[in-house]
Short mmCIF file of C-alpha atoms and ligand atoms in Angstrom, two decimals:
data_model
loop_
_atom_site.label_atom_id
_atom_site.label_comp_id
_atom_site.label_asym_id
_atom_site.label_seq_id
_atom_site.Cartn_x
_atom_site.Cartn_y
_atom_site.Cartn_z
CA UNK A 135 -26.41 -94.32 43.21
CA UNK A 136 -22.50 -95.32 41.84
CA UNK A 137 -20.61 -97.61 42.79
CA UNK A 138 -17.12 -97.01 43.69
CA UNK A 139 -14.67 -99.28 42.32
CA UNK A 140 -11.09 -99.99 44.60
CA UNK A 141 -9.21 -98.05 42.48
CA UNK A 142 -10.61 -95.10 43.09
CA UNK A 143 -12.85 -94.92 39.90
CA UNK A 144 -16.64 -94.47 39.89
CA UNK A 145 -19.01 -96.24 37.71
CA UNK A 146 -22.46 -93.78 37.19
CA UNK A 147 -24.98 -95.64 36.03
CA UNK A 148 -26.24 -93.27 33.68
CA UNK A 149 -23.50 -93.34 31.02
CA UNK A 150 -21.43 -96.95 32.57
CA UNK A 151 -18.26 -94.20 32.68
CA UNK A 152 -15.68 -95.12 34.98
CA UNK A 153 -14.80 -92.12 35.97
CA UNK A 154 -11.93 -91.30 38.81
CA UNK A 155 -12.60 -89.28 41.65
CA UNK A 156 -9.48 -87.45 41.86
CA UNK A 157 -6.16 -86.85 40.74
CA UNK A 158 -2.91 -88.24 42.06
CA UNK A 159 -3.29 -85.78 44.86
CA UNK A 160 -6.32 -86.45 45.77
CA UNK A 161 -8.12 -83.25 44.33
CA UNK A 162 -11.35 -83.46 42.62
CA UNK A 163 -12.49 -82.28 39.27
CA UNK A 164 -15.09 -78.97 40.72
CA UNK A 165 -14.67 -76.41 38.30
CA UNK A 166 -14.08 -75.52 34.41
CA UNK A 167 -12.65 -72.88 33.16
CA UNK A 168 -13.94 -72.70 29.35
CA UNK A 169 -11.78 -69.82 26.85
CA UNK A 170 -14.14 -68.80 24.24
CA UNK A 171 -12.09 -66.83 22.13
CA UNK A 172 -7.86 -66.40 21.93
CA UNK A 173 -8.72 -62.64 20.60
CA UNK A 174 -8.45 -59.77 23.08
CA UNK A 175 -9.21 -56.08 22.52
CA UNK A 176 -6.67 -54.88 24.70
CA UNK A 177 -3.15 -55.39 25.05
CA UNK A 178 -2.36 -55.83 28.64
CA UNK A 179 1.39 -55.57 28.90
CA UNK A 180 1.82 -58.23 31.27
CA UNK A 181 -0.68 -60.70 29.26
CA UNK A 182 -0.36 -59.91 25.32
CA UNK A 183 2.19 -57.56 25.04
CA UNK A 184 2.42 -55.19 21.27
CA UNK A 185 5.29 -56.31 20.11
CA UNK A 186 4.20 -59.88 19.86
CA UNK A 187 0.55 -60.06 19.38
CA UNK A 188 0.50 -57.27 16.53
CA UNK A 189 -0.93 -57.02 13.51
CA UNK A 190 0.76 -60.19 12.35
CA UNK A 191 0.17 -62.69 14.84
CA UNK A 192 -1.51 -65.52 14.05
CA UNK A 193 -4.99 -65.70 16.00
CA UNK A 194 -6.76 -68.81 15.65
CA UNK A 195 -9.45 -69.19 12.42
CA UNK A 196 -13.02 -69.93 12.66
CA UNK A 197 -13.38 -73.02 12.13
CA UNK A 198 -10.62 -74.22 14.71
CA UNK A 199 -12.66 -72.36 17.81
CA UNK A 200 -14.80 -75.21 19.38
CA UNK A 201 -18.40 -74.42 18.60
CA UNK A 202 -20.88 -73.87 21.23
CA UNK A 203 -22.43 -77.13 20.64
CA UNK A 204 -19.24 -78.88 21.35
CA UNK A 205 -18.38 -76.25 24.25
CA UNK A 206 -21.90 -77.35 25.54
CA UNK A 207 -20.91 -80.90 25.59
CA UNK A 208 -18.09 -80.85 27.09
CA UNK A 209 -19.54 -78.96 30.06
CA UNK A 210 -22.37 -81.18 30.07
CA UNK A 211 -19.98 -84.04 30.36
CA UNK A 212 -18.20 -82.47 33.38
CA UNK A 213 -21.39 -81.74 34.63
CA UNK A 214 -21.96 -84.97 34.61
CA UNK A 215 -19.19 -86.06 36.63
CA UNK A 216 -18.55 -83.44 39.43
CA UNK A 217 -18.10 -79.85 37.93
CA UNK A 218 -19.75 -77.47 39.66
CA UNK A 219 -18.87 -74.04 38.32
CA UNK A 220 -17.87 -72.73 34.80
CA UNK A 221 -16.30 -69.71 33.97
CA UNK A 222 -16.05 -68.37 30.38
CA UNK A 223 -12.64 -66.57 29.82
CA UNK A 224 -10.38 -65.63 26.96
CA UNK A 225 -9.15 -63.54 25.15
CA UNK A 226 -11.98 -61.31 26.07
CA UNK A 227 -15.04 -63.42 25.95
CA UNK A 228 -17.39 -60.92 25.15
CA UNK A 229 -15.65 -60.35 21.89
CA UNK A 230 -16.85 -63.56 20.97
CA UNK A 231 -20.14 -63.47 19.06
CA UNK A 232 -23.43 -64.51 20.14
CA UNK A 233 -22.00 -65.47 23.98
CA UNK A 234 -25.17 -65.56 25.22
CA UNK A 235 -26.28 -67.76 22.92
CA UNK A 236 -23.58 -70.41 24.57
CA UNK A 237 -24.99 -68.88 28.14
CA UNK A 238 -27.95 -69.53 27.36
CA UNK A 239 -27.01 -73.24 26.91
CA UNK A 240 -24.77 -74.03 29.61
CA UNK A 241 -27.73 -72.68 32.10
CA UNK A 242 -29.89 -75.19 30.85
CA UNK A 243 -27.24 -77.87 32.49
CA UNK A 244 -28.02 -79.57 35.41
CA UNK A 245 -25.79 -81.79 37.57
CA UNK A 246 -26.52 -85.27 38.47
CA UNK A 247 -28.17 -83.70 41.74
CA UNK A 248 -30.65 -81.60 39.66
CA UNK A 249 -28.86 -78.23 40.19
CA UNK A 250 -27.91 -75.69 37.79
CA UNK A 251 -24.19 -74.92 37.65
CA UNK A 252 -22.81 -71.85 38.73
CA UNK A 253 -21.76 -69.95 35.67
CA UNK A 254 -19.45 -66.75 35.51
CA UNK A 255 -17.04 -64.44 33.69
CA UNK A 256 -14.34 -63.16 33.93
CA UNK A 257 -14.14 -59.92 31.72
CA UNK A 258 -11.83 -56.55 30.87
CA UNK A 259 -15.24 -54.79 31.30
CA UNK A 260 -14.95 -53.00 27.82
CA UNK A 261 -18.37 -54.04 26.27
CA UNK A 262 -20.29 -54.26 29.77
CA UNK A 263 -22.40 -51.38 29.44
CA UNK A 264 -23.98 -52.47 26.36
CA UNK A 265 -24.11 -56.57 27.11
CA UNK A 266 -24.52 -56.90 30.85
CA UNK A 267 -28.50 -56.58 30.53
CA UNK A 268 -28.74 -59.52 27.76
CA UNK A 269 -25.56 -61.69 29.82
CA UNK A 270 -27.93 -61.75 33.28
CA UNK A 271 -30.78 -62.25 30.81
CA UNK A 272 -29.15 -65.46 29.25
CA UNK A 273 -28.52 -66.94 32.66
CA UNK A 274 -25.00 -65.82 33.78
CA UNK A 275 -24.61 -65.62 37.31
CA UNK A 276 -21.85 -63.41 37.80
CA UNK A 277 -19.16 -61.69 36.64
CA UNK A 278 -15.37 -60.56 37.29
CA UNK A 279 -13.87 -57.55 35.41
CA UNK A 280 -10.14 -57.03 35.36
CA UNK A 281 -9.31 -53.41 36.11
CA UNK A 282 -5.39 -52.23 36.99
CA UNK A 283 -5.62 -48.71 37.82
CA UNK A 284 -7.90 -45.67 38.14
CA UNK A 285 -5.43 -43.26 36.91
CA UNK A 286 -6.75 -42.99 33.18
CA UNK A 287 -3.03 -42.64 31.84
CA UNK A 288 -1.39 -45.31 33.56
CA UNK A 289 -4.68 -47.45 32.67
CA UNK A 290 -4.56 -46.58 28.73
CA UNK A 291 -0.79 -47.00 29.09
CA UNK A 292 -1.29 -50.79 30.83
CA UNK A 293 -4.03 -51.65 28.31
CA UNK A 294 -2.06 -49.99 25.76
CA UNK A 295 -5.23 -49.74 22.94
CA UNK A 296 -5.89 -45.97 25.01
CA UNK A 297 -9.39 -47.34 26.71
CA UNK A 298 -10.41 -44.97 29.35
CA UNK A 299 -11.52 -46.26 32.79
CA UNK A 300 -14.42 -44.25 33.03
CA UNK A 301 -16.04 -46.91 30.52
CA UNK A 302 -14.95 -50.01 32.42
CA UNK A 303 -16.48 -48.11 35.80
CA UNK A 304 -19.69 -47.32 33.68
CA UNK A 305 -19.41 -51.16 32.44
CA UNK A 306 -18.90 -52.72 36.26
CA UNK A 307 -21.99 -50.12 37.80
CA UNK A 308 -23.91 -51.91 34.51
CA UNK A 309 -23.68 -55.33 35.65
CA UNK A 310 -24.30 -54.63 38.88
CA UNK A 311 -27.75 -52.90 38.13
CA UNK A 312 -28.19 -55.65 35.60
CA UNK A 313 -27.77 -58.43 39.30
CA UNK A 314 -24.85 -60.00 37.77
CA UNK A 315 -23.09 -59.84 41.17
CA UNK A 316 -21.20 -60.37 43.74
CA UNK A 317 -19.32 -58.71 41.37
CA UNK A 318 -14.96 -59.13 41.83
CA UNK A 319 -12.73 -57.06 40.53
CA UNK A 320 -9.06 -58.19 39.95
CA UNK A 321 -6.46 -56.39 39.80
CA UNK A 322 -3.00 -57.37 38.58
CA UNK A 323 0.07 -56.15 40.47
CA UNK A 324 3.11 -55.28 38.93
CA UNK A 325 6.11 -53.39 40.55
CA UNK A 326 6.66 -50.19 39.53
CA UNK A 327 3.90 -50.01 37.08
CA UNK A 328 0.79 -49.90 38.90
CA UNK A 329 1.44 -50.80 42.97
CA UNK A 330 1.38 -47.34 43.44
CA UNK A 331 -2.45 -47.53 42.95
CA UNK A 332 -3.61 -49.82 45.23
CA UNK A 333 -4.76 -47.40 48.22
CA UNK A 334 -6.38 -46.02 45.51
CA UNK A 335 -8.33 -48.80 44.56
CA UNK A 336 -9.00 -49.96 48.21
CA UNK A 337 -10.29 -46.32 48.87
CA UNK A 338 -12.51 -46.37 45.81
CA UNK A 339 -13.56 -50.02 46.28
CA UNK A 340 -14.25 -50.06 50.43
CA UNK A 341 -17.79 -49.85 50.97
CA UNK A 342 -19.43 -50.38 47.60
CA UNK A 343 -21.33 -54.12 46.72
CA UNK A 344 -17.91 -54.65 45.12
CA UNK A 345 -14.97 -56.88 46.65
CA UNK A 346 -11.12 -56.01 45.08
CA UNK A 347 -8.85 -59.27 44.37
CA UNK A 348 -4.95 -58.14 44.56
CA UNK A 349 -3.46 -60.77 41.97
CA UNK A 350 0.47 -61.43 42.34
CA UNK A 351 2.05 -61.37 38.62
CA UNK A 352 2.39 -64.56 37.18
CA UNK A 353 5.01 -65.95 35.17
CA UNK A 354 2.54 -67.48 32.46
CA UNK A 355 3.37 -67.67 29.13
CA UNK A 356 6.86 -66.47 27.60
CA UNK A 357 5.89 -63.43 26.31
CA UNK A 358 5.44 -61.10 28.78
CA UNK A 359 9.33 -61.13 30.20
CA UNK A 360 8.03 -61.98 34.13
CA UNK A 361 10.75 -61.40 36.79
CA UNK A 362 10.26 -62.14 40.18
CA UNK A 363 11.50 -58.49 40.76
CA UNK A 364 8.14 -57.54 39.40
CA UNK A 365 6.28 -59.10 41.72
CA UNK A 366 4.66 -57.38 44.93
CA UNK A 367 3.56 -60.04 47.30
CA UNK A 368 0.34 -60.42 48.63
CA UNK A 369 1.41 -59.88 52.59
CA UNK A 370 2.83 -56.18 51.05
CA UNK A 371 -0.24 -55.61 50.31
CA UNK A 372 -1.87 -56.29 53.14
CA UNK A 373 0.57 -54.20 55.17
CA UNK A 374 0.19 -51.11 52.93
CA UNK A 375 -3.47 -51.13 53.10
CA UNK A 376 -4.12 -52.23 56.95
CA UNK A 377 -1.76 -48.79 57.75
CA UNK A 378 -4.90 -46.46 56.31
CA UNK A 379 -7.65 -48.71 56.42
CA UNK A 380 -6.91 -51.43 59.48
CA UNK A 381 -7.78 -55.25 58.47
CA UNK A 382 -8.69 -58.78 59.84
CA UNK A 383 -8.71 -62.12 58.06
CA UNK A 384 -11.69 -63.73 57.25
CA UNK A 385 -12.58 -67.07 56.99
CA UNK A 386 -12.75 -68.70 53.31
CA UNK A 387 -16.36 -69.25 52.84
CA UNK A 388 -15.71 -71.95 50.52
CA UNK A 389 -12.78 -74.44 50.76
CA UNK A 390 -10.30 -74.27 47.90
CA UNK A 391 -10.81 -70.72 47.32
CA UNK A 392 -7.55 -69.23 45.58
CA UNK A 393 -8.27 -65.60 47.52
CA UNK A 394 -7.76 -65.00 50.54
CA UNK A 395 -10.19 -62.77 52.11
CA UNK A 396 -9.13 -59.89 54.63
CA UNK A 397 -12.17 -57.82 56.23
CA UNK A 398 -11.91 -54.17 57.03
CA UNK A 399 -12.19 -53.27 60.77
CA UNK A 400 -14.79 -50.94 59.91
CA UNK A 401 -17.44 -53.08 58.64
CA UNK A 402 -16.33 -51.66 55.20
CA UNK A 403 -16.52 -54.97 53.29
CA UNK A 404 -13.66 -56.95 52.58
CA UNK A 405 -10.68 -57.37 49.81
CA UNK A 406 -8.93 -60.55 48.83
CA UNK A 407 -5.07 -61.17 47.79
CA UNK A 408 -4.73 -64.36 45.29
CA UNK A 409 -1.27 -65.18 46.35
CA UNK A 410 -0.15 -67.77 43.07
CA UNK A 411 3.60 -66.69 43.68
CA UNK A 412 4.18 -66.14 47.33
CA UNK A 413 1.91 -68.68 48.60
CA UNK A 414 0.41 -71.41 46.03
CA UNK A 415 -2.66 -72.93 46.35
CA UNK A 416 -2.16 -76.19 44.14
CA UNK A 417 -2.94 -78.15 47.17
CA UNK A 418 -6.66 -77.07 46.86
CA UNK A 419 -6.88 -76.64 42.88
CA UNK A 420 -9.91 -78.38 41.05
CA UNK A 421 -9.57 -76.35 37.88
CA UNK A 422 -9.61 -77.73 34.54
CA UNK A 423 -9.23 -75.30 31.89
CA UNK A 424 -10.13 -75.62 27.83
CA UNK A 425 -8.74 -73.81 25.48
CA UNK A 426 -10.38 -71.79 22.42
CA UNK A 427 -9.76 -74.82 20.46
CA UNK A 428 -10.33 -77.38 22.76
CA UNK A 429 -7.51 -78.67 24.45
CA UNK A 430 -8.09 -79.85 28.00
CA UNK A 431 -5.23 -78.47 30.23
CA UNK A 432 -4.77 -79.85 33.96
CA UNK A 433 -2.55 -76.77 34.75
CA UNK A 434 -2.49 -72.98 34.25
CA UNK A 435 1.58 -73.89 33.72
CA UNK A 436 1.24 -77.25 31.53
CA UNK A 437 3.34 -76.82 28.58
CA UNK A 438 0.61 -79.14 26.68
CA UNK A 439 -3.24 -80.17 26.42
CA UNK A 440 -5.13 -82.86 25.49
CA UNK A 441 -6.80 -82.46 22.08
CA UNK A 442 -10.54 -83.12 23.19
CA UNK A 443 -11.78 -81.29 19.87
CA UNK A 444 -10.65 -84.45 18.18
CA UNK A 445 -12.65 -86.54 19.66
CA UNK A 446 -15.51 -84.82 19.46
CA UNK A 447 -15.29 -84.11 15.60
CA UNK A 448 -13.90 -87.78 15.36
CA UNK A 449 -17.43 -88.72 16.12
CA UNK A 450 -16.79 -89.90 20.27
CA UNK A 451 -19.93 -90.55 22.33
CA UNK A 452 -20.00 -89.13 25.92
CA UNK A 453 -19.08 -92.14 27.05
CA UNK A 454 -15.90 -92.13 25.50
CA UNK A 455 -15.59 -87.94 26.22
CA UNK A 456 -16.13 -88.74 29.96
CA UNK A 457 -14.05 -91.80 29.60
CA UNK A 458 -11.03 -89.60 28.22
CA UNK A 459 -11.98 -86.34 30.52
CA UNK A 460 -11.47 -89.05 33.59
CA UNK A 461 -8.34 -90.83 32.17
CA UNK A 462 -6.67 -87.13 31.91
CA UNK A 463 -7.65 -85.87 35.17
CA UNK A 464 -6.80 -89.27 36.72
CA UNK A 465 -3.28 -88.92 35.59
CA UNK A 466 -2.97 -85.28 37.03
CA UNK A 467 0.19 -84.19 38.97
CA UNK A 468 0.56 -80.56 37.94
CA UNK A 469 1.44 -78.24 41.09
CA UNK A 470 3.63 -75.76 39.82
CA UNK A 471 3.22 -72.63 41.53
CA UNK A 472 4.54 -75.15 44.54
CA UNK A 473 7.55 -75.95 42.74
CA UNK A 474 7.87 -72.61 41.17
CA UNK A 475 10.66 -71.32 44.06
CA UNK A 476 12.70 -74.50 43.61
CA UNK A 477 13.69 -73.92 39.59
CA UNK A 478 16.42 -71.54 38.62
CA UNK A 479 15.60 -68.81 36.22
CA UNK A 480 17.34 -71.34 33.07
CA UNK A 481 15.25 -73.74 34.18
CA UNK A 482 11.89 -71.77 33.97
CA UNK A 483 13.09 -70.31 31.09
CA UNK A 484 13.07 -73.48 29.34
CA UNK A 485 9.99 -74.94 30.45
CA UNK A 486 7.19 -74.04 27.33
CA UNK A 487 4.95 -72.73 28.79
CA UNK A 488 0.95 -71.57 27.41
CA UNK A 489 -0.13 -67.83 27.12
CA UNK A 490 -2.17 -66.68 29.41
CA UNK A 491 -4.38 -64.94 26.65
CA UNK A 492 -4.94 -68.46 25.00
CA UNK A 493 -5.76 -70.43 27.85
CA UNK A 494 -7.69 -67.91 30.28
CA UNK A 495 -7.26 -66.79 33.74
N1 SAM B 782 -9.82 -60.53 29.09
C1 SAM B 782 -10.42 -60.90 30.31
C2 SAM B 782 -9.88 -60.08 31.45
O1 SAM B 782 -8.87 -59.41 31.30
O2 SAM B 782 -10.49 -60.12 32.52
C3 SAM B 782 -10.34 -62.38 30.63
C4 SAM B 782 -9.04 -63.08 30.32
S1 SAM B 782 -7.65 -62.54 31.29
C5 SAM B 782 -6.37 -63.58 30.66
C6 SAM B 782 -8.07 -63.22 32.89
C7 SAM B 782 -7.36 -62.63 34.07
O3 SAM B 782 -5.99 -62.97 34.02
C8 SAM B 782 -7.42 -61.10 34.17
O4 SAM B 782 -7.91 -60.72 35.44
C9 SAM B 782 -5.98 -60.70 34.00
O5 SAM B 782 -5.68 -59.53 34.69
C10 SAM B 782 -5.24 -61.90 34.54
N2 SAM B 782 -3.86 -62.02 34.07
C11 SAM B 782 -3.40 -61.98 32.81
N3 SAM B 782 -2.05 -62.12 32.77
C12 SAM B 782 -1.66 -62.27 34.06
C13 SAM B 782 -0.40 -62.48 34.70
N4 SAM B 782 0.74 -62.55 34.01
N5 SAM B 782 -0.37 -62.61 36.04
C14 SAM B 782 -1.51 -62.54 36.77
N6 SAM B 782 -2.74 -62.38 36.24
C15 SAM B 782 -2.80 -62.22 34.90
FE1 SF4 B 783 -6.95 -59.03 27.09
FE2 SF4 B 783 -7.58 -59.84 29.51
FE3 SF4 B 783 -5.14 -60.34 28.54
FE4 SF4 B 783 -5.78 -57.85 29.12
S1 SF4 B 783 -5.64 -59.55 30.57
S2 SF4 B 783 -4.80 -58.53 27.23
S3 SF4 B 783 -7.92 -57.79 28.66
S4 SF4 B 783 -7.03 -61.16 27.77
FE1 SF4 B 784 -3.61 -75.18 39.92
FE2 SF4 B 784 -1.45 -75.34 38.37
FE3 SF4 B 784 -2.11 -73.00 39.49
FE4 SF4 B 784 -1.13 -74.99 41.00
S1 SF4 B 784 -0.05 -73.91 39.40
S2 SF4 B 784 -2.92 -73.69 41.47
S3 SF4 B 784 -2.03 -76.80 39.95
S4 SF4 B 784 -3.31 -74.15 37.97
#
């Protein structure tokens, strides 16, 4: 059992880590979001547009990616102390070699309740059909594939490397057969690119074992030119789709979820609309993200992270990771997507803010 101390810190008796419970707003530390690689395949306009990650950007080197040994104990240190659920991101994170090897590890994890964590992916689908067999294999639970459209032009054009649907459709019916599911499919909204697709996606979608995530485009990063004009709220959505295909709302099934779930009348399965812009969710957010090169970020919108890499290759015992992890997370006040509507354009202009490609979705 731990003791908990008045200021809101626990001390586990496994490791003698204070460790605090929750941030200034009272939200715990439940999941980890882990990017495994800052390299991507693809070039989704609205995430790593051509003209700046070309041919002479400067991806990260070898050496600086964390290795899965110090991936592994990081998670094991969260683990530790009240993460739940890790999902591997990018980049793409099945460019990044030997993944399962670092699946593998992070299902041998156990929290301090004896359970395995919940580990998923989120994925562009591209290698799928030839990994999902070995992923399941390795221990991953589930995974997530991004797709945008099912009209192969517009597709190629939004990926912008000309990679056909057809494979990320073979890829998704893989890891399904492989039992990597529920499987989720998001799909990223952006005004008068690809909203003209999504009846076509809830037509395709309704029905199957698969459940379609509407995402609202977010102004991460600076490269990808985000207006507000660009994006198509979630309740737009809704409306468009309930006119064919008539919807109810369904209840979360676990609190803090950033979708919201809408049920078809029909007993055709459900969607979900993940509402960052029109209707944050910081309130509820227990996410922790690391970068490629380990950098602990509180904040899909922090302009900065907290170099954990350091500490590990400066030779830091858990202790003194957990110790850190806790101090960080203690400190936490981020809630931007809340705050978003109250900055004028200059001011979000000048706020620095990550990449979405670096840090992961
Ligand atoms: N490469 C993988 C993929 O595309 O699924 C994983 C990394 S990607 C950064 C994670 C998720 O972020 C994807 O579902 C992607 O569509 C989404 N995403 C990227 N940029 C976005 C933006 N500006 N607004 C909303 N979602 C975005
Ligand atoms: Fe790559 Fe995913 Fe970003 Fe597209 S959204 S460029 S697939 S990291
Ligand atoms: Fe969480 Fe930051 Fe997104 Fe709010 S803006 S939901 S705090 S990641």
């Amino acid at each position: 059992m731990s003791d908990t101390r008045a200021d809101g810190a626990r001390r586990l008796p496994a490791t003698g880590t204070p460790i605090a419970l929750t941030d200034r707003h009272q939200r715990p530390l439940r999941d980890l979001r882990i990017s495994v690689t800052d390299r991507c395949n693809f070039r989704c306009v609205y995430c790593m547009p051509k003209e700046v990650f070309g041919r002479d950007y400067a991806f990260l080197d070898r050496d600086e990616l964390l290795s899965f040994e110090e991936i592994t104990r990081i998670a094991a240190v969260a683990a530790a102390h009240g993460v739940h659920k890790i999902r591997l991101t990018g980049g793409e994170p099945l460019l990044r070699r030997g993944i399962e090897q670092l699946i593998a590890q992070l299902a041998a994890l156990r929290t301090p309740e004896g359970e395995a964590l919940d580990i998923a992916l989120t994925t562009n689908g591209s290698a799928l059909a030839v990994k999902a067999a070995a992923l399941k294999a390795a221990g991953l639970r589930r995974v997530t594939v991004s797709v945008d459209s099912l009209d192969d032009e517009l597709f190629q054009r939004m990926n912008d490397v000309r990679f056909p649907v057809s494979r990320v459709l073979d890829g998704i019916d893989a890891a399904h057969e492989a039992g990597l599911g529920p499987i989720r499919l998001n799909m990223v909204v952006k005004r008068g690119v690809n909203d003209g697709e999504v009846l076509d996606m809830a037509r395709r979608f309704k029905g199957t074992p698969y459940t379609l995530r509407f995402i609202e485009y977010m102004d991460v990063g600076t490269t990808n030119g985000w207006s507000l004009d660009e994006v198509v709220p979630s309740a737009e959505i809704i409306r468009r789709i309930h006119d064919v295909f008539p919807l109810e709302p369904a209840d979360a099934v676990v609190p803090g979820e950033t979708a919201k779930r809408w049920r078809y009348v029909d007993g055709g399965g459900e969607i979900g609309v993940i509402s960052s812009v029109t209707n944050a969710f910081c309130g509820t957010c227990t996410r922790a993200r690391i970068s490629t090169e380990g950098r602990l970020f509180t904040c899909l919108f922090a302009s900065s992270g907290h170099d954990l890499r350091a500490l590990l290759r400066g030779g830091a015992g858990d202790d003194e990771l957990a110790a850190a992890m806790a101090s960080i997370w203690g400190a936490r006040d981020d809630r931007y997507s809340e705050v978003r509507a109250s900055l004028t354009p200059e001011l979000r202009a000048q706020r620095k803010r990550i990449e979405m490609s670096y840090i992961g979705g």
